[in-house]
CSV table of C-alpha atoms in Angstrom, one decimal:
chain,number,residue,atom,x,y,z
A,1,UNK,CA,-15.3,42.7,-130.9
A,2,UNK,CA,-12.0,42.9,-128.7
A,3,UNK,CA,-12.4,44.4,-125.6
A,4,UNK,CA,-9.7,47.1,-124.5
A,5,UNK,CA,-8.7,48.2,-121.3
A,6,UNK,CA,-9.5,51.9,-120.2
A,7,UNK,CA,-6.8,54.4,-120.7
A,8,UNK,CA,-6.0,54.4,-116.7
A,9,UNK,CA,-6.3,50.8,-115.9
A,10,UNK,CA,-3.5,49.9,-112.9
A,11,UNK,CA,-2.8,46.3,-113.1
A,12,UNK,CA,-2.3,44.7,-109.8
A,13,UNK,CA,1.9,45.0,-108.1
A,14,UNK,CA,2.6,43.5,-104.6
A,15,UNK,CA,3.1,45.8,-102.3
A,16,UNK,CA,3.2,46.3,-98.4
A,17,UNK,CA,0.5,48.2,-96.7
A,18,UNK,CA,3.3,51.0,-95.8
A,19,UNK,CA,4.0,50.7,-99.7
A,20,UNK,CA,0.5,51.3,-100.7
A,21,UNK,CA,-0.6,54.4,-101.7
A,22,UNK,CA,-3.9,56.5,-99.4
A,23,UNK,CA,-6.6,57.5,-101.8
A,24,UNK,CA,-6.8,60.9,-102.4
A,25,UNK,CA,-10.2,60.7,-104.0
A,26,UNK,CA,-13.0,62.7,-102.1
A,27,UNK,CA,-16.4,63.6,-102.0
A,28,UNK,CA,-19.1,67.0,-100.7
A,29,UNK,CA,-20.2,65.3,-97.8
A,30,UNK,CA,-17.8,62.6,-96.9
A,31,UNK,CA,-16.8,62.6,-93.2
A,32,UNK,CA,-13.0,61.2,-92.1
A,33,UNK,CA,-12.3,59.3,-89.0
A,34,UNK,CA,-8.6,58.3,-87.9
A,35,UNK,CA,-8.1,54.6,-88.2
A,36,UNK,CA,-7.1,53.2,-85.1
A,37,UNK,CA,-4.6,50.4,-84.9
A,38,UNK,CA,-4.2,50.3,-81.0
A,39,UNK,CA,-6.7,48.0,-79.9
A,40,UNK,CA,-6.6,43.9,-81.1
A,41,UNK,CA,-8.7,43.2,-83.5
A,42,UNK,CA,-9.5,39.3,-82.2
A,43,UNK,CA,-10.5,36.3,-85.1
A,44,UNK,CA,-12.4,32.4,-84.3
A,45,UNK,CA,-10.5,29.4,-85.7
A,46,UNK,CA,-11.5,25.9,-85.3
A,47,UNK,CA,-8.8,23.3,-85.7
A,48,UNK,CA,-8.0,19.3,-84.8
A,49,UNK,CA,-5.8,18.9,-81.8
A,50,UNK,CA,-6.0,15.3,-81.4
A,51,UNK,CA,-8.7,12.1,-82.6
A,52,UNK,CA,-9.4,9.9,-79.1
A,53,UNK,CA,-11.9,6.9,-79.4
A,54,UNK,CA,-12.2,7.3,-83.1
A,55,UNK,CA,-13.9,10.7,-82.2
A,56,UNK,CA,-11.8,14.1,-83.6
A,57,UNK,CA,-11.1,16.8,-81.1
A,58,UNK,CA,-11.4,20.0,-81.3
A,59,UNK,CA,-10.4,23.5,-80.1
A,60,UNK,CA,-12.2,27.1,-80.8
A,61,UNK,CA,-9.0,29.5,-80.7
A,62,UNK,CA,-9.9,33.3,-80.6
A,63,UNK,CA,-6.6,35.0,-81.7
A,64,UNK,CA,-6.1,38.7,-81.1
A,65,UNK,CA,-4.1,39.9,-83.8
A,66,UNK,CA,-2.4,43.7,-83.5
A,67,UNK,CA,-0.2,45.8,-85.9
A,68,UNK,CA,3.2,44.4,-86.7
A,69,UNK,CA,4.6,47.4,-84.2
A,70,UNK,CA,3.1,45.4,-80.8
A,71,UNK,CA,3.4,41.8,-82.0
A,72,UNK,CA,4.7,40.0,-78.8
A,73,UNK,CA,4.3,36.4,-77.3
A,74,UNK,CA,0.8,36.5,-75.8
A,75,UNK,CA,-0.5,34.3,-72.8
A,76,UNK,CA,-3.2,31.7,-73.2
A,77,UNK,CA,-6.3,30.8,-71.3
A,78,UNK,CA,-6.9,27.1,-71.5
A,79,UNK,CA,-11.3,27.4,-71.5
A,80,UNK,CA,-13.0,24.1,-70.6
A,81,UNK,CA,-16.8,24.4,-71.0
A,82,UNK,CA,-19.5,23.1,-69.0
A,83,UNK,CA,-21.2,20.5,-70.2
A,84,UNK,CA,-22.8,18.1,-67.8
A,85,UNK,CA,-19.5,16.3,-69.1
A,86,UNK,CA,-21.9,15.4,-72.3
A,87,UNK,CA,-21.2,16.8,-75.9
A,88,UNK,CA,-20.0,20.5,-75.4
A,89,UNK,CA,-21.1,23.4,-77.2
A,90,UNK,CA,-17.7,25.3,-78.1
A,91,UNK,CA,-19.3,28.4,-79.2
A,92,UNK,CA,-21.6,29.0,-76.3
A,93,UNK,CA,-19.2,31.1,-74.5
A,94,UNK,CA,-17.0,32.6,-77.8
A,95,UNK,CA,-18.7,36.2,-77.2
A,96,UNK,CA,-17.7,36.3,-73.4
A,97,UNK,CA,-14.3,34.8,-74.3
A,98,UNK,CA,-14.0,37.2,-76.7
A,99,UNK,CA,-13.8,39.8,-74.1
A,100,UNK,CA,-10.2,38.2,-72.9
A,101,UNK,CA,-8.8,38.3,-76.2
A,102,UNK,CA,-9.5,42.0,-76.5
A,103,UNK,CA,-7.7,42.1,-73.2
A,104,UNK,CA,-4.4,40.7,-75.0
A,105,UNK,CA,-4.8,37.0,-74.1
A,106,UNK,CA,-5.3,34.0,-76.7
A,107,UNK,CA,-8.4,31.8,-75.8
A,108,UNK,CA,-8.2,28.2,-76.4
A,109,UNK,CA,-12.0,25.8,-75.9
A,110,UNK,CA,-11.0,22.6,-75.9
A,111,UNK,CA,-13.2,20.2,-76.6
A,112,UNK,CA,-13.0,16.6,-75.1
A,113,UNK,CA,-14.6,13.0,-75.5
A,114,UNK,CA,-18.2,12.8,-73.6
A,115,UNK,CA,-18.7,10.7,-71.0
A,116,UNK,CA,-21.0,8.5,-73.8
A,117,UNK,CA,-17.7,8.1,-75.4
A,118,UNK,CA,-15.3,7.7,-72.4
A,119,UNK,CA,-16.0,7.9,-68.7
A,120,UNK,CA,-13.8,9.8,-66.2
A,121,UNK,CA,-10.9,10.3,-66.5
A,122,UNK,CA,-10.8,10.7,-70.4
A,123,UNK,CA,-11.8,14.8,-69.9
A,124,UNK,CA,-8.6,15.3,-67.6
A,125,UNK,CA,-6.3,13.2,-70.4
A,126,UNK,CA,-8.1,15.2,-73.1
A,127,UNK,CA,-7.2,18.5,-71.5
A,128,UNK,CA,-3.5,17.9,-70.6
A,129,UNK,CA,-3.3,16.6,-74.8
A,130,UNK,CA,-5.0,19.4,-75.7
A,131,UNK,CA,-2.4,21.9,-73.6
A,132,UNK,CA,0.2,19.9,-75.2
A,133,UNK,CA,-0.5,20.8,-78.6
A,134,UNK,CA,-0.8,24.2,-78.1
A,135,UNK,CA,2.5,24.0,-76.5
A,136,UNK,CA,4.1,22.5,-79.9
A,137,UNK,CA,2.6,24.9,-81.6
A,138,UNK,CA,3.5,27.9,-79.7
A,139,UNK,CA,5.3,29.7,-82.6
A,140,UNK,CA,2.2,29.3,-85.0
A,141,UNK,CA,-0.5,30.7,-82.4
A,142,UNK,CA,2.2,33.5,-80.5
A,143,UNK,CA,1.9,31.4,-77.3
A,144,UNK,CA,4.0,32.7,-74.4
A,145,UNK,CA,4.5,29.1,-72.9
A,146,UNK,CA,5.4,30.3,-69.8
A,147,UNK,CA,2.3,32.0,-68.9
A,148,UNK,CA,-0.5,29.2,-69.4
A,149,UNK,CA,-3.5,29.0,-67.1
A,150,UNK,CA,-6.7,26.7,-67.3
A,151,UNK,CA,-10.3,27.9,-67.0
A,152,UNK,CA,-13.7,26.4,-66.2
A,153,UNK,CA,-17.3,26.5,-66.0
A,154,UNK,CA,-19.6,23.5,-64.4
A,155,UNK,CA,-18.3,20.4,-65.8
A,156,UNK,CA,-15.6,22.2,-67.2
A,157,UNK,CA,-14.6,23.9,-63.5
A,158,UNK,CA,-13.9,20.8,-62.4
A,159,UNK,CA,-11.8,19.3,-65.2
A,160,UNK,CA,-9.7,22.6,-65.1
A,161,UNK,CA,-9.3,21.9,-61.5
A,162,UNK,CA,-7.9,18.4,-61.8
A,163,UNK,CA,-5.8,19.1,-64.9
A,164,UNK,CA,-4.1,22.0,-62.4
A,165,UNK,CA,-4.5,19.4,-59.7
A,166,UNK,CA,-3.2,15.9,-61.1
A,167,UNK,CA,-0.2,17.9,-63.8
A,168,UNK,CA,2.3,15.1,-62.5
A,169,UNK,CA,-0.2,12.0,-62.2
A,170,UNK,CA,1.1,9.6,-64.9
A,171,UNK,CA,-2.3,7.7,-64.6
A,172,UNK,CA,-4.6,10.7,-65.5
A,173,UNK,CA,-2.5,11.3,-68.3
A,174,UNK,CA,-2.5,10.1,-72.1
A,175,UNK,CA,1.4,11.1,-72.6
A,176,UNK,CA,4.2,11.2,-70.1
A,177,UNK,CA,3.9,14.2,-67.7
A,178,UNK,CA,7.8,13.2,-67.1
A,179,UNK,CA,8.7,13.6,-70.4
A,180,UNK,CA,6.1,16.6,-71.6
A,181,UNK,CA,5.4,18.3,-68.5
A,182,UNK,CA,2.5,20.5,-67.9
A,183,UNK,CA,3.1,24.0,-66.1
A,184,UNK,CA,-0.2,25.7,-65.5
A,185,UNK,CA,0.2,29.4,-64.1
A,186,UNK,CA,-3.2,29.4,-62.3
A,187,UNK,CA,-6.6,27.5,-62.4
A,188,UNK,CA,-9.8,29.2,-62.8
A,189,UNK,CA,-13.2,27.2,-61.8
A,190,UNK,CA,-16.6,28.8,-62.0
A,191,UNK,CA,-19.0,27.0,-60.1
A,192,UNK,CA,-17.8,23.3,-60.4
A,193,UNK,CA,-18.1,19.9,-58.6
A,194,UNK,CA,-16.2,18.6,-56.3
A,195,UNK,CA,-17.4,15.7,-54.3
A,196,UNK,CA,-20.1,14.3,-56.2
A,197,UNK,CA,-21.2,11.9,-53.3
A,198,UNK,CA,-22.1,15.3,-51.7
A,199,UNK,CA,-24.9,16.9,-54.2
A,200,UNK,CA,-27.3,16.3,-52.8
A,201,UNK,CA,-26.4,17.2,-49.2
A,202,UNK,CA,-28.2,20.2,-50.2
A,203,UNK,CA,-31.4,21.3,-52.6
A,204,UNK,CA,-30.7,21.1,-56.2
A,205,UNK,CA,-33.3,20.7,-59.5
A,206,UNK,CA,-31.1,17.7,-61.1
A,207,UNK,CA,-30.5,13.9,-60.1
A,208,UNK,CA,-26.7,13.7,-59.1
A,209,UNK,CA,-26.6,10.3,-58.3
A,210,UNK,CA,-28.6,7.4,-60.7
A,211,UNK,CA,-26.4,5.5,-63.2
A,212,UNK,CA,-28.1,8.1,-65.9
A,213,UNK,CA,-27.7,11.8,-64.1
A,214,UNK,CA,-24.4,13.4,-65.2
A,215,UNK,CA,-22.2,12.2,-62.3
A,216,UNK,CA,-23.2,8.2,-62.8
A,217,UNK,CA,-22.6,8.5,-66.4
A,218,UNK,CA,-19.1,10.3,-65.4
A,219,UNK,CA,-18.3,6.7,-63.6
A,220,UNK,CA,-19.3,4.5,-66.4
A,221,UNK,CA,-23.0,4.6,-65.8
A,222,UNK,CA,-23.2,3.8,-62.4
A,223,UNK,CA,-25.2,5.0,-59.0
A,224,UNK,CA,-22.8,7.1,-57.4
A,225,UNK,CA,-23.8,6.3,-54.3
A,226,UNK,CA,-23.0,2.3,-54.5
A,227,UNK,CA,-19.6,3.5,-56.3
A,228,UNK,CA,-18.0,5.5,-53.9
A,229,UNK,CA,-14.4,4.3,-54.7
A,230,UNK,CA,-14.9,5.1,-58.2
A,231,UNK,CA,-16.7,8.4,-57.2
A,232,UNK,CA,-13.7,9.2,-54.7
A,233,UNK,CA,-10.9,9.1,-58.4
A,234,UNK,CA,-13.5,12.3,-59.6
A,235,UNK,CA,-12.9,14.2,-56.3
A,236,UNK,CA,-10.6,17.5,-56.7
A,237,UNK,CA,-10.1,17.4,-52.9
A,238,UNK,CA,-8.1,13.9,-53.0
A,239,UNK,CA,-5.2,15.5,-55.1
A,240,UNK,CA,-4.2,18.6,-52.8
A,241,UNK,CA,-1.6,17.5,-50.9
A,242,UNK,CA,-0.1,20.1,-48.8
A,243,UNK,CA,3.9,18.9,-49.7
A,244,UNK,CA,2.9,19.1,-53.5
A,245,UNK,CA,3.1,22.2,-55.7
A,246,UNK,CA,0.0,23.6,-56.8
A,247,UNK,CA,-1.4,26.4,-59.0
A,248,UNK,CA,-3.3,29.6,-57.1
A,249,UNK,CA,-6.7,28.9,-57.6
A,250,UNK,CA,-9.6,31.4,-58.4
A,251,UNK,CA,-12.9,30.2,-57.5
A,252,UNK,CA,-16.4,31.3,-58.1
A,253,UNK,CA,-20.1,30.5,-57.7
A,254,UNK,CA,-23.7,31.5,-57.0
A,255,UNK,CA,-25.4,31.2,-54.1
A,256,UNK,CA,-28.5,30.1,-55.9
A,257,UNK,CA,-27.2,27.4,-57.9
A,258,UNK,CA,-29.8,25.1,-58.8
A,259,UNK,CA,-27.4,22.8,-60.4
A,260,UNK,CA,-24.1,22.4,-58.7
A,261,UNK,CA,-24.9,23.3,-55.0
A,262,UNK,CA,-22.6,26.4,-53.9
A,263,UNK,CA,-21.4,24.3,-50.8
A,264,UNK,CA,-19.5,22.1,-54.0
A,265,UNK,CA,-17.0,25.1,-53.9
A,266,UNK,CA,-17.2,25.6,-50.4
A,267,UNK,CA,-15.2,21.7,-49.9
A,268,UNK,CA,-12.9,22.6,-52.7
A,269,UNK,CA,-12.0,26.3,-50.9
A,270,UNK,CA,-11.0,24.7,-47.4
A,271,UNK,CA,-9.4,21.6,-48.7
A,272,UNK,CA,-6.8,23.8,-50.5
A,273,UNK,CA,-7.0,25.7,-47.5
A,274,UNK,CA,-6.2,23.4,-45.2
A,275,UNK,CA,-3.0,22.4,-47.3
A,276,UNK,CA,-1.8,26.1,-46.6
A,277,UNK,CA,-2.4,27.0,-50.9
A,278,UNK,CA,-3.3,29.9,-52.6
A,279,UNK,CA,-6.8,30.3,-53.6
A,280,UNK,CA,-9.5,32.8,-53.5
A,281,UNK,CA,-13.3,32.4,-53.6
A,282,UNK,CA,-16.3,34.8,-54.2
A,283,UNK,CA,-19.7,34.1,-53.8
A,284,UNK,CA,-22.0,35.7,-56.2
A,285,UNK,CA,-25.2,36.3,-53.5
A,286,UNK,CA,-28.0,36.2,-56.0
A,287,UNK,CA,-26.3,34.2,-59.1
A,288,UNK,CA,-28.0,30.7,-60.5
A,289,UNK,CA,-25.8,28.7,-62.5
A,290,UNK,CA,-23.8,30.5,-64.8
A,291,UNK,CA,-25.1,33.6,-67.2
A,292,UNK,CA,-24.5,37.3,-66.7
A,293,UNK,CA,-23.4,37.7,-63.0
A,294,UNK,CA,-20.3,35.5,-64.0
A,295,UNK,CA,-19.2,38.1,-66.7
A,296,UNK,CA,-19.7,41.7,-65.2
A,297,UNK,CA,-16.5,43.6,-65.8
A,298,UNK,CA,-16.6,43.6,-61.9
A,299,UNK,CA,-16.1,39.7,-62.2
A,300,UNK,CA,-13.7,40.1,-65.6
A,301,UNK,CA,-11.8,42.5,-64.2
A,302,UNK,CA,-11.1,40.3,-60.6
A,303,UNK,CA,-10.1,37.1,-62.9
A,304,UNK,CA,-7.8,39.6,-65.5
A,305,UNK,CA,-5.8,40.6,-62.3
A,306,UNK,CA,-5.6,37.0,-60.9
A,307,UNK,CA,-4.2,36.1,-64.3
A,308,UNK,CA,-1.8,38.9,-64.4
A,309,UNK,CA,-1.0,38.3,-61.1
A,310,UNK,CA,0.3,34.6,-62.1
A,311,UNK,CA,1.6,35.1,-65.1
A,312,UNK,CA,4.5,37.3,-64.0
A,313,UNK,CA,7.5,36.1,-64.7
């Protein structure tokens, strides 16, 4: 038997959502809230940026999207997880990223190669490719290329350090910084390393310095201690130069950090210092490595205004 369509069947038209009709239908009962279009209403994409040592590179980009009223050129945070400079997990930090979007930035976790892939200084290259394709494709993502910063945790602090450290040094760079220059607003680091031939100048729960702990792999495998010069290339501190130009820096760390000993900040803090640059540094009295303390709205709220600070035009 042929099947008929009911009597008020609507087939499906194209039509805008201004063109498309509100239900009028009701029911005893039913309650009505306003929609509310004000607030960004932020999405997770994972896409390729680049394949390095036959390994494919990815970024996690949460994307704020707003109604077609507010659409504007948005900023971007540049996120660079910790990692122990191993495989990282791009999705441990998506729900405290997350915040920033809903804050009106765009959030970009780059991933780089490991150090069982590449040794130092294949996370700084990584990075500075990873800010370049974002840059080419500004117009797909909404990027305000003018109003880029870089962000870190752990490993991750100090690679978002050196990229805002080394934006001109042609030898920690896969492309030409002459040609495809980097221009980051500000630099963010959470509790990173600086000299690693310092870690254990005070107490800490991990091995800095056998071929095997995080900082000899970061060297090729080697002891850090018998590899100073190599050890000296890692070190934040040997790229401020008071004569060059250098991003504000925002710094912070716990003063109980069983991992990356707080005085790792305190080196980085007076070197730029010293060199007469902008930086500010809190210590979290209390805080371990990482977790809660680090995203209070106290702490959000002092890293939103350092952004906006930075990114003015």
């Amino acid at each position: 038997m042929r099947k008929t369509r009911a009597h008020n069947y609507i087939a499906p038209m194209e039509m805008t959502f201004d063109e498309f009709p509100e239900s009028k239908l009701t029911a005893d009962g039913m309650k009505v809230i306003n929609a509310d279009y004000s607030l960004p209403y932020s999405k997770v994409e994972k896409v390729q940026y680049a394949e390095k040592s036959e390994m494919a590179l990815h970024l996690n980009m949460i994307t704020p999207t707003f109604t077609e009223e507010s659409i504007n050129k948005l900023p971007l945070i540049l996120y660079v997880q910790g990692s122990a400079w191993l495989q990282q997990n791009l999705e441990s930090k998506i729900v405290q990223l997350g915040k920033f979007s809903e804050r009106g930035y765009i959030v970009a976790i780059v991933e780089y190669r490991p150090t069982t892939v590449a040794p130092f200084p294949a996370q700084i290259k990584d990075a500075k490719t990873a800010y370049r394709y974002l840059v080419s494709h500004a117009e797909q993502y909404n990027i305000d290329t003018d109003k880029i910063i870089i962000w870190g945790d752990s490993s991750g602090g100090h690679t978002a350090s050196m990229v805002g450290l080394t934006m001109t040094e042609a030898k920690l760079d896969d492309e030409s910084p002459s040609e495809l220059p980097i221009n980051i607003k500000a630099v963010i680091n959470y509790y990173g390393p600086t000299d690693i031939t310092q870690m254990h100048n005070e107490p800490s729960t991990c091995d800095h310095q056998t071929p095997n702990s995080p900082e000899g792999r970061l060297i090729g495998g080697r002891a850090v201690y018998e590899h100073t010069e190599l050890a000296s290339k890692t070190n934040p501190m040997n790229y401020v130069d008071k004569h060059k130009e250098i991003p504000p820096f925002l710094i912070f760390h716990g003063s109980k950090d069983r991992l990356v000993p707080f005085g790792q900040s305190v080196l980085l803090f007076e070197a730029l210092k010293k060199a007469e640059k902008e930086v500010e540094f809190y210590q979290l009295k209390g805080a371990d490595h990482g977790n809660a303390p680090f995203w209070t709205p106290q702490v959000l709220d002092i890293v939103d205004n350092f952004i906006s600070e930075h990114i003015k035009n």
